[in-house]
C-alpha positions as MATLAB code, in Angstrom:
seq = 'MTTGSPNLSLEEFTAALDNSTPPDGLDNALQALWYEARSSGPGATLPRKSIDDAMSDDWNRAHELVQRLRDERGRWVHGYLHRVEGDDDNARGWYKRAEQPFPTLSLADEWAQIAVALLAR';
ca = [
     -85.946   29.984  -17.927;
     -83.837   26.848  -18.023;
     -84.263   23.946  -15.659;
     -81.455   23.990  -13.137;
     -77.958   24.836  -14.262;
     -76.041   21.750  -15.381;
     -72.765   23.666  -15.705;
     -72.744   24.887  -12.096;
     -71.340   22.820   -9.226;
     -72.463   23.077   -5.608;
     -69.177   24.806   -4.807;
     -69.737   27.400   -7.550;
     -73.356   27.879   -6.482;
     -72.284   28.414   -2.858;
     -69.434   30.748   -3.847;
     -71.950   32.823   -5.814;
     -73.641   33.765   -2.516;
     -71.036   36.523   -2.269;
     -72.470   38.134   -5.420;
     -75.293   40.667   -5.415;
     -77.421   38.635   -7.843;
     -77.869   34.907   -8.459;
     -75.895   33.253  -11.245;
     -77.365   33.521  -14.734;
     -79.495   30.668  -16.020;
     -80.981   29.463  -12.739;
     -84.645   28.558  -12.663;
     -86.864   30.122   -9.996;
     -86.463   27.206   -7.564;
     -82.671   27.552   -7.562;
     -82.906   31.336   -7.401;
     -85.113   30.962   -4.318;
     -82.603   28.605   -2.706;
     -79.830   31.113   -3.492;
     -81.768   34.042   -1.977;
     -82.618   32.037    1.148;
     -78.967   31.198    1.734;
     -78.055   34.874    1.416;
     -80.560   35.739    4.149;
     -78.437   34.107    6.862;
     -76.250   31.428    5.305;
     -77.224   28.044    3.863;
     -79.442   26.181    6.267;
     -79.567   28.751    9.055;
     -82.857   29.000   10.905;
     -84.691   32.281   10.855;
     -87.161   32.944   13.638;
     -90.488   34.334   12.456;
     -89.614   37.795   13.815;
     -86.467   37.904   11.675;
     -88.430   36.979    8.578;
     -90.769   39.878    9.234;
     -87.846   42.298    9.609;
     -86.440   44.204    6.653;
     -83.136   42.360    7.169;
     -84.628   39.233    5.663;
     -85.576   40.662    2.282;
     -83.700   37.758    0.692;
     -85.878   35.159    2.481;
     -89.006   37.030    1.438;
     -87.738   37.225   -2.155;
     -87.128   33.465   -2.075;
     -90.651   32.875   -0.799;
     -92.143   35.098   -3.503;
     -90.296   33.104   -6.163;
     -91.546   29.707   -4.977;
     -95.115   30.879   -4.463;
     -95.369   31.207   -8.247;
     -94.122   27.678   -8.904;
     -96.423   24.706   -9.333;
     -93.831   22.003   -9.921;
     -92.007   19.536   -7.673;
     -88.864   21.689   -7.593;
     -90.716   24.746   -6.360;
     -92.751   22.791   -3.846;
     -89.622   21.189   -2.399;
     -87.902   24.545   -1.914;
     -91.170   25.999   -0.577;
     -91.280   23.284    2.090;
     -87.659   23.929    2.966;
     -88.316   27.673    3.348;
     -91.124   27.027    5.816;
     -88.872   24.625    7.709;
     -86.241   27.395    7.923;
     -88.979   29.656    9.222;
     -89.817   27.109   11.911;
     -93.313   26.463   10.526;
     -93.078   22.675   10.347;
     -96.822   22.143    9.849;
     -96.818   24.316    6.723;
     -93.525   22.752    5.602;
     -94.976   19.229    5.886;
     -97.734   20.140    3.454;
     -95.252   21.437    0.878;
     -92.961   18.406    1.243;
     -95.976   16.163    0.706;
     -96.952   18.097   -2.450;
     -93.341   17.781   -3.647;
     -93.456   14.030   -2.922;
     -90.509   14.420   -0.548;
     -90.326   13.000    2.974;
     -90.144   15.448    5.838;
     -86.386   15.691    6.392;
     -84.437   14.637    9.438;
     -81.262   16.314    8.147;
     -79.962   19.565    9.540;
     -81.114   22.593    7.570;
     -77.586   23.120    6.240;
     -77.385   19.520    5.017;
     -80.843   19.730    3.501;
     -79.958   22.982    1.710;
     -76.956   21.229    0.146;
     -79.042   18.154   -0.718;
     -81.682   20.248   -2.483;
     -79.069   22.355   -4.261;
     -77.221   19.278   -5.562;
     -80.466   17.660   -6.732;
     -81.754   20.785   -8.475;
     -78.408   21.648  -10.060;
     -78.247   18.120  -11.525;
     -81.640   18.337  -13.238;
];
């Protein structure tokens, strides 16, 4: 799979959330970010109970995708997913592995920051 998607803007990536599948050509880290945003909107928090419910299949799919990744991109998204979940201790470990500081941004702003960075690579 390709790294990122250099021909896709943040606006196009966000608009694609209305589709039933992620845009073609995304690597697993971007696919995970796409699935997470579909679970409740970019940057929305999901309480642990919601993640366990069938309604959050998209969040679980995102988590499955990043669990397979061993690179900085996957680790960054993995940390973000655990932050969405509200598990900051777990998230801190993934941010550290990704060599990213623990964010002070809102989840929505962080989602956009990660998306822009990954789409540019």
